[in-house]
PDB file of C-alpha atoms in Angstrom:
ATOM      1  CA  MET A 175       0.000   0.000   0.000  1.00  0.00           C
ATOM      2  CA  SER A 176       1.409   3.388  -0.981  1.00  0.00           C
ATOM      3  CA  LYS A 177       2.123   6.003   1.621  1.00  0.00           C
ATOM      4  CA  ASN A 178      -0.592   8.543   2.363  1.00  0.00           C
ATOM      5  CA  PRO A 179       0.273  11.631   0.248  1.00  0.00           C
ATOM      6  CA  ASN A 180      -0.762  13.952   3.076  1.00  0.00           C
ATOM      7  CA  LEU A 181       2.103  12.851   5.333  1.00  0.00           C
ATOM      8  CA  THR A 182       4.608  15.508   4.299  1.00  0.00           C
ATOM      9  CA  ILE A 183       5.352  17.492   7.478  1.00  0.00           C
ATOM     10  CA  THR A 184       9.034  17.611   8.396  1.00  0.00           C
ATOM     11  CA  GLY A 185      10.336  16.422  11.758  1.00  0.00           C
ATOM     12  CA  PRO A 186      10.933  19.900  13.253  1.00  0.00           C
ATOM     13  CA  ASP A 187       7.505  21.140  12.166  1.00  0.00           C
ATOM     14  CA  LEU A 188       5.833  18.006  13.513  1.00  0.00           C
ATOM     15  CA  ALA A 189       7.545  18.461  16.880  1.00  0.00           C
ATOM     16  CA  ALA A 190       6.573  22.144  17.020  1.00  0.00           C
ATOM     17  CA  LEU A 191       2.936  21.460  16.190  1.00  0.00           C
ATOM     18  CA  LEU A 192       2.666  18.621  18.702  1.00  0.00           C
ATOM     19  CA  CYS A 193       4.176  20.849  21.397  1.00  0.00           C
ATOM     20  CA  SER A 194       1.587  23.509  20.570  1.00  0.00           C
ATOM     21  CA  ARG A 195      -1.151  20.906  20.889  1.00  0.00           C
ATOM     22  CA  VAL A 196       0.058  19.767  24.315  1.00  0.00           C
ATOM     23  CA  CYS A 197       0.351  23.357  25.533  1.00  0.00           C
ATOM     24  CA  HIS A 198      -3.176  24.057  24.323  1.00  0.00           C
ATOM     25  CA  ASP A 199      -4.478  21.053  26.268  1.00  0.00           C
ATOM     26  CA  VAL A 200      -2.891  22.041  29.585  1.00  0.00           C
ATOM     27  CA  ILE A 201      -3.137  25.833  29.490  1.00  0.00           C
ATOM     28  CA  SER A 202      -6.769  25.858  30.634  1.00  0.00           C
ATOM     29  CA  PRO A 203      -6.330  23.808  33.845  1.00  0.00           C
ATOM     30  CA  VAL A 204      -3.038  25.549  34.636  1.00  0.00           C
ATOM     31  CA  GLY A 205      -4.755  28.915  34.202  1.00  0.00           C
ATOM     32  CA  ALA A 206      -7.546  27.760  36.516  1.00  0.00           C
ATOM     33  CA  ILE A 207      -4.965  26.861  39.178  1.00  0.00           C
ATOM     34  CA  ASN A 208      -3.605  30.398  38.911  1.00  0.00           C
ATOM     35  CA  ASN A 209      -7.129  31.796  39.256  1.00  0.00           C
ATOM     36  CA  GLY A 210      -7.622  29.746  42.412  1.00  0.00           C
ATOM     37  CA  LEU A 211      -4.380  31.059  43.897  1.00  0.00           C
ATOM     38  CA  GLU A 212      -5.401  34.642  43.094  1.00  0.00           C
ATOM     39  CA  LEU A 213      -8.730  33.999  44.811  1.00  0.00           C
ATOM     40  CA  LEU A 214      -6.865  32.875  47.936  1.00  0.00           C
ATOM     41  CA  ASP A 215      -4.605  35.930  47.808  1.00  0.00           C
ATOM     42  CA  GLU A 216      -7.652  38.195  47.659  1.00  0.00           C
ATOM     43  CA  GLY A 217      -9.149  36.565  50.725  1.00  0.00           C
ATOM     44  CA  GLY A 218     -11.867  34.777  48.813  1.00  0.00           C
ATOM     45  CA  ALA A 219     -13.708  31.677  49.938  1.00  0.00           C
ATOM     46  CA  ASP A 220     -10.971  29.248  50.899  1.00  0.00           C
ATOM     47  CA  ALA A 221     -13.068  26.136  50.247  1.00  0.00           C
ATOM     48  CA  ASP A 222     -14.056  27.267  46.739  1.00  0.00           C
ATOM     49  CA  ALA A 223     -10.513  28.289  45.871  1.00  0.00           C
ATOM     50  CA  MET A 224      -9.010  25.024  47.108  1.00  0.00           C
ATOM     51  CA  ASP A 225     -11.638  23.010  45.246  1.00  0.00           C
ATOM     52  CA  LEU A 226     -10.803  24.875  42.031  1.00  0.00           C
ATOM     53  CA  ILE A 227      -7.067  24.341  42.565  1.00  0.00           C
ATOM     54  CA  ARG A 228      -7.494  20.656  43.418  1.00  0.00           C
ATOM     55  CA  THR A 229      -9.729  19.905  40.426  1.00  0.00           C
ATOM     56  CA  SER A 230      -7.572  21.866  37.994  1.00  0.00           C
ATOM     57  CA  ALA A 231      -4.335  20.297  39.239  1.00  0.00           C
ATOM     58  CA  LEU A 232      -5.829  16.831  38.733  1.00  0.00           C
ATOM     59  CA  ASN A 233      -6.978  17.782  35.235  1.00  0.00           C
ATOM     60  CA  ALA A 234      -3.541  19.123  34.295  1.00  0.00           C
ATOM     61  CA  SER A 235      -1.790  16.057  35.719  1.00  0.00           C
ATOM     62  CA  VAL A 236      -4.069  13.643  33.855  1.00  0.00           C
ATOM     63  CA  ARG A 237      -3.609  15.503  30.572  1.00  0.00           C
ATOM     64  CA  LEU A 238       0.172  15.556  30.932  1.00  0.00           C
ATOM     65  CA  LYS A 239       0.330  11.845  31.757  1.00  0.00           C
ATOM     66  CA  PHE A 240      -1.832  11.076  28.737  1.00  0.00           C
ATOM     67  CA  ALA A 241       0.308  13.306  26.502  1.00  0.00           C
ATOM     68  CA  ARG A 242       3.480  11.598  27.710  1.00  0.00           C
ATOM     69  CA  LEU A 243       2.189   8.250  26.436  1.00  0.00           C
ATOM     70  CA  ALA A 244       0.345   9.491  23.345  1.00  0.00           C
ATOM     71  CA  PHE A 245       2.908  12.005  22.059  1.00  0.00           C
ATOM     72  CA  GLY A 246       6.108  11.542  24.045  1.00  0.00           C
ATOM     73  CA  ALA A 247       9.009   9.118  23.897  1.00  0.00           C
ATOM     74  CA  SER A 248       7.800   7.006  26.869  1.00  0.00           C
ATOM     75  CA  GLY A 249      11.112   5.179  27.094  1.00  0.00           C
ATOM     76  CA  SER A 250      13.926   4.503  24.687  1.00  0.00           C
ATOM     77  CA  VAL A 251      13.642   4.252  20.910  1.00  0.00           C
ATOM     78  CA  GLY A 252      11.974   1.003  19.912  1.00  0.00           C
ATOM     79  CA  ALA A 253      10.657   0.363  23.422  1.00  0.00           C
ATOM     80  CA  SER A 254       7.391  -1.417  24.164  1.00  0.00           C
ATOM     81  CA  ILE A 255       4.535  -0.259  26.403  1.00  0.00           C
ATOM     82  CA  ASP A 256       2.057  -2.126  28.576  1.00  0.00           C
ATOM     83  CA  THR A 257      -1.486  -1.634  27.228  1.00  0.00           C
ATOM     84  CA  GLY A 258      -2.566  -1.451  30.871  1.00  0.00           C
ATOM     85  CA  GLU A 259      -0.852   1.941  31.066  1.00  0.00           C
ATOM     86  CA  ALA A 260      -2.787   3.092  28.009  1.00  0.00           C
ATOM     87  CA  GLU A 261      -6.049   1.876  29.538  1.00  0.00           C
ATOM     88  CA  ARG A 262      -5.450   3.789  32.768  1.00  0.00           C
ATOM     89  CA  ALA A 263      -4.426   6.938  30.873  1.00  0.00           C
ATOM     90  CA  ALA A 264      -7.554   6.863  28.692  1.00  0.00           C
ATOM     91  CA  ILE A 265      -9.946   6.191  31.581  1.00  0.00           C
ATOM     92  CA  ASP A 266      -8.375   8.904  33.752  1.00  0.00           C
ATOM     93  CA  PHE A 267      -8.414  11.367  30.840  1.00  0.00           C
ATOM     94  CA  ALA A 268     -12.158  10.918  30.337  1.00  0.00           C
ATOM     95  CA  ALA A 269     -12.920  10.831  34.070  1.00  0.00           C
ATOM     96  CA  ALA A 270     -11.253  14.210  34.610  1.00  0.00           C
ATOM     97  CA  GLU A 271     -13.847  15.915  32.393  1.00  0.00           C
ATOM     98  CA  LYS A 272     -16.737  13.859  33.818  1.00  0.00           C
ATOM     99  CA  LYS A 273     -18.749  13.692  30.602  1.00  0.00           C
ATOM    100  CA  THR A 274     -17.686  10.457  28.886  1.00  0.00           C
ATOM    101  CA  GLU A 275     -17.552   6.904  30.195  1.00  0.00           C
ATOM    102  CA  VAL A 276     -14.906   4.525  28.871  1.00  0.00           C
ATOM    103  CA  SER A 277     -15.048   0.736  28.739  1.00  0.00           C
ATOM    104  CA  TRP A 278     -11.916  -1.210  27.792  1.00  0.00           C
ATOM    105  CA  VAL A 279     -12.125  -4.789  26.517  1.00  0.00           C
ATOM    106  CA  GLY A 280      -9.250  -7.087  25.595  1.00  0.00           C
ATOM    107  CA  PRO A 281      -6.124  -8.756  26.923  1.00  0.00           C
ATOM    108  CA  ARG A 282      -3.342  -6.804  28.573  1.00  0.00           C
ATOM    109  CA  ALA A 283      -0.079  -7.085  26.654  1.00  0.00           C
ATOM    110  CA  ILE A 284       3.327  -5.513  26.079  1.00  0.00           C
ATOM    111  CA  VAL A 285       3.043  -3.879  22.667  1.00  0.00           C
ATOM    112  CA  ALA A 286       5.327  -1.911  20.352  1.00  0.00           C
ATOM    113  CA  LYS A 287       5.386   1.723  21.443  1.00  0.00           C
ATOM    114  CA  ASN A 288       4.048   3.204  18.213  1.00  0.00           C
ATOM    115  CA  ARG A 289       1.031   0.891  18.274  1.00  0.00           C
ATOM    116  CA  VAL A 290       0.137   1.980  21.799  1.00  0.00           C
ATOM    117  CA  LYS A 291       0.586   5.605  20.774  1.00  0.00           C
ATOM    118  CA  LEU A 292      -1.674   4.928  17.782  1.00  0.00           C
ATOM    119  CA  LEU A 293      -4.282   3.389  20.087  1.00  0.00           C
ATOM    120  CA  LEU A 294      -4.293   6.440  22.360  1.00  0.00           C
ATOM    121  CA  ASN A 295      -4.395   8.890  19.483  1.00  0.00           C
ATOM    122  CA  LEU A 296      -7.264   7.006  17.870  1.00  0.00           C
ATOM    123  CA  PHE A 297      -8.990   7.217  21.257  1.00  0.00           C
ATOM    124  CA  LEU A 298      -8.510  11.012  21.148  1.00  0.00           C
ATOM    125  CA  VAL A 299     -10.061  11.152  17.672  1.00  0.00           C
ATOM    126  CA  ALA A 300     -13.066   9.183  18.941  1.00  0.00           C
ATOM    127  CA  TYR A 301     -13.255  11.338  22.078  1.00  0.00           C
ATOM    128  CA  GLY A 302     -13.395  14.472  19.961  1.00  0.00           C
ATOM    129  CA  SER A 303     -16.237  13.035  17.891  1.00  0.00           C
ATOM    130  CA  ILE A 304     -18.673  13.279  20.844  1.00  0.00           C
ATOM    131  CA  PRO A 305     -18.118  16.810  22.186  1.00  0.00           C
ATOM    132  CA  ARG A 306     -21.182  16.626  24.468  1.00  0.00           C
ATOM    133  CA  GLY A 307     -19.950  13.392  26.012  1.00  0.00           C
ATOM    134  CA  GLY A 308     -21.264   9.858  25.930  1.00  0.00           C
ATOM    135  CA  HIS A 309     -19.636   6.455  25.916  1.00  0.00           C
ATOM    136  CA  ILE A 310     -16.479   5.093  24.293  1.00  0.00           C
ATOM    137  CA  GLU A 311     -15.720   1.392  24.021  1.00  0.00           C
ATOM    138  CA  VAL A 312     -12.161   0.288  23.251  1.00  0.00           C
ATOM    139  CA  VAL A 313     -11.710  -3.292  22.056  1.00  0.00           C
ATOM    140  CA  LEU A 314      -8.258  -4.853  21.655  1.00  0.00           C
ATOM    141  CA  GLU A 315      -7.858  -8.091  19.703  1.00  0.00           C
ATOM    142  CA  ALA A 316      -4.491  -9.901  19.727  1.00  0.00           C
ATOM    143  CA  PRO A 317      -2.681  -6.655  20.633  1.00  0.00           C
ATOM    144  CA  ASP A 318       0.770  -8.275  20.714  1.00  0.00           C
ATOM    145  CA  LEU A 319       0.348 -10.169  17.414  1.00  0.00           C
ATOM    146  CA  ASP A 320      -1.799  -9.259  14.389  1.00  0.00           C
ATOM    147  CA  ALA A 321      -3.406  -6.490  16.361  1.00  0.00           C
ATOM    148  CA  LYS A 322      -6.823  -5.001  15.747  1.00  0.00           C
ATOM    149  CA  PHE A 323      -8.085  -1.965  17.652  1.00  0.00           C
ATOM    150  CA  THR A 324     -11.756  -1.005  17.454  1.00  0.00           C
ATOM    151  CA  ILE A 325     -13.041   2.131  19.153  1.00  0.00           C
ATOM    152  CA  THR A 326     -16.764   2.881  19.162  1.00  0.00           C
ATOM    153  CA  ALA A 327     -18.140   6.259  20.228  1.00  0.00           C
ATOM    154  CA  LYS A 328     -21.765   6.938  21.130  1.00  0.00           C
ATOM    155  CA  GLY A 329     -23.257  10.184  22.340  1.00  0.00           C
ATOM    156  CA  ARG A 330     -25.208  13.299  21.519  1.00  0.00           C
ATOM    157  CA  MET A 331     -24.037  15.543  18.683  1.00  0.00           C
ATOM    158  CA  MET A 332     -21.856  12.794  17.186  1.00  0.00           C
ATOM    159  CA  ARG A 333     -19.763  13.845  14.233  1.00  0.00           C
ATOM    160  CA  MET A 334     -17.022  12.078  12.338  1.00  0.00           C
ATOM    161  CA  PRO A 335     -14.035  14.469  12.670  1.00  0.00           C
ATOM    162  CA  PRO A 336     -13.735  16.048   9.212  1.00  0.00           C
ATOM    163  CA  LYS A 337      -9.986  16.650   9.348  1.00  0.00           C
ATOM    164  CA  PHE A 338      -9.363  13.014  10.292  1.00  0.00           C
ATOM    165  CA  VAL A 339     -11.470  11.910   7.322  1.00  0.00           C
ATOM    166  CA  GLU A 340      -9.610  14.266   4.983  1.00  0.00           C
ATOM    167  CA  ILE A 341      -6.173  13.072   6.088  1.00  0.00           C
ATOM    168  CA  CYS A 342      -7.145   9.385   5.906  1.00  0.00           C
ATOM    169  CA  SER A 343      -8.601   9.798   2.424  1.00  0.00           C
ATOM    170  CA  GLY A 344      -5.550  11.651   1.098  1.00  0.00           C
ATOM    171  CA  THR A 345      -7.599  14.715   0.072  1.00  0.00           C
ATOM    172  CA  LEU A 346      -6.437  17.406   2.469  1.00  0.00           C
ATOM    173  CA  GLU A 347      -8.127  20.760   1.823  1.00  0.00           C
ATOM    174  CA  GLU A 348      -6.179  22.998   4.223  1.00  0.00           C
ATOM    175  CA  ALA A 349      -2.696  22.986   5.699  1.00  0.00           C
ATOM    176  CA  ILE A 350      -2.134  21.144   8.964  1.00  0.00           C
ATOM    177  CA  ASP A 351      -2.004  23.399  12.034  1.00  0.00           C
ATOM    178  CA  ALA A 352      -1.885  22.945  15.805  1.00  0.00           C
ATOM    179  CA  HIS A 353      -5.592  22.075  15.861  1.00  0.00           C
ATOM    180  CA  SER A 354      -5.358  19.352  13.207  1.00  0.00           C
ATOM    181  CA  ILE A 355      -1.931  17.933  14.084  1.00  0.00           C
ATOM    182  CA  GLN A 356      -3.409  15.267  16.364  1.00  0.00           C
ATOM    183  CA  PRO A 357      -5.430  13.430  13.663  1.00  0.00           C
ATOM    184  CA  TYR A 358      -2.442  13.883  11.340  1.00  0.00           C
ATOM    185  CA  TYR A 359      -0.196  12.234  13.929  1.00  0.00           C
ATOM    186  CA  THR A 360      -2.718   9.399  14.260  1.00  0.00           C
ATOM    187  CA  VAL A 361      -2.488   8.631  10.549  1.00  0.00           C
ATOM    188  CA  LEU A 362       1.302   8.949  10.656  1.00  0.00           C
ATOM    189  CA  LEU A 363       1.515   6.473  13.544  1.00  0.00           C
ATOM    190  CA  ALA A 364      -0.628   4.009  11.614  1.00  0.00           C
ATOM    191  CA  GLU A 365       1.782   4.248   8.685  1.00  0.00           C
ATOM    192  CA  GLU A 366       4.821   3.842  10.924  1.00  0.00           C
ATOM    193  CA  SER A 367       3.383   0.854  12.814  1.00  0.00           C
ATOM    194  CA  GLY A 368       2.152  -1.038   9.764  1.00  0.00           C
ATOM    195  CA  MET A 369      -1.546  -0.633  10.509  1.00  0.00           C
ATOM    196  CA  GLU A 370      -4.435   0.500   8.356  1.00  0.00           C
ATOM    197  CA  LEU A 371      -7.134   2.868   9.555  1.00  0.00           C
ATOM    198  CA  SER A 372     -10.823   2.832   8.714  1.00  0.00           C
ATOM    199  CA  HIS A 373     -13.876   4.650  10.016  1.00  0.00           C
ATOM    200  CA  HIS A 374     -17.606   4.084   9.784  1.00  0.00           C
ATOM    201  CA  ALA A 375     -20.623   6.118  10.846  1.00  0.00           C
ATOM    202  CA  THR A 376     -24.204   5.054  11.595  1.00  0.00           C
ATOM    203  CA  PRO A 377     -27.006   7.016  13.292  1.00  0.00           C
ATOM    204  CA  GLU A 378     -26.205   5.106  16.500  1.00  0.00           C
ATOM    205  CA  ALA A 379     -22.405   5.138  16.654  1.00  0.00           C
ATOM    206  CA  LEU A 380     -19.076   6.108  15.142  1.00  0.00           C
ATOM    207  CA  THR A 381     -16.481   3.374  14.751  1.00  0.00           C
ATOM    208  CA  PHE A 382     -12.732   3.786  14.314  1.00  0.00           C
ATOM    209  CA  THR A 383     -10.581   0.770  13.485  1.00  0.00           C
ATOM    210  CA  ALA A 384      -6.857   0.074  13.169  1.00  0.00           C
ATOM    211  CA  VAL A 385      -5.772  -3.327  11.870  1.00  0.00           C
ATOM    212  CA  VAL A 386      -2.407  -4.770  10.876  1.00  0.00           C
ATOM    213  CA  ARG A 387      -1.902  -4.128   7.190  1.00  0.00           C
ATOM    214  CA  SER A 388      -1.878  -7.240   5.009  1.00  0.00           C
ATOM    215  CA  GLU A 389       1.177  -7.613   2.803  1.00  0.00           C
TER     216      GLU A 389
END
């Protein structure tokens, strides 16, 4: 199978865009922590300020831990990752926002790093497809062999992410920026890990699949 023609971003630009994405994800909870501290300094309600700080600190921590696995090195080059770590990161990520439930089905295994990163990034794509919240089911089949990942999203206001569809189809309409780098990285990880992506929409659910590419 030929390489996706959209995958043209250079290494330095990819790193810069991913860094921008991570900063965007954590700036809100970090800013809320600062607001809580200012409220304490002004003699505001201690309980309210501490609750804001506590909740925001948890949110920032969860997002950073998720980003470390999904975007970061997470060990040496060529290392493998326990899918149990990915499961915990995904469940904690959703729990911090308290609007989406996650169920995780499949055996725990030590899997090539890029495949775990692909799994988490595909989870993010699915998560973004139900902005009002809902339910996400992650199913892993033979994760350490001929792996297949299936992620199903259900919720109100479901929408297949248009940029993800564009990048997968090879018909990109606009340049990749910090907002669209995450679906781009998902497709890139699929290419790098020898897996093929597909997506399917029905009135009841959106399904995202990654399966080992047949030779």
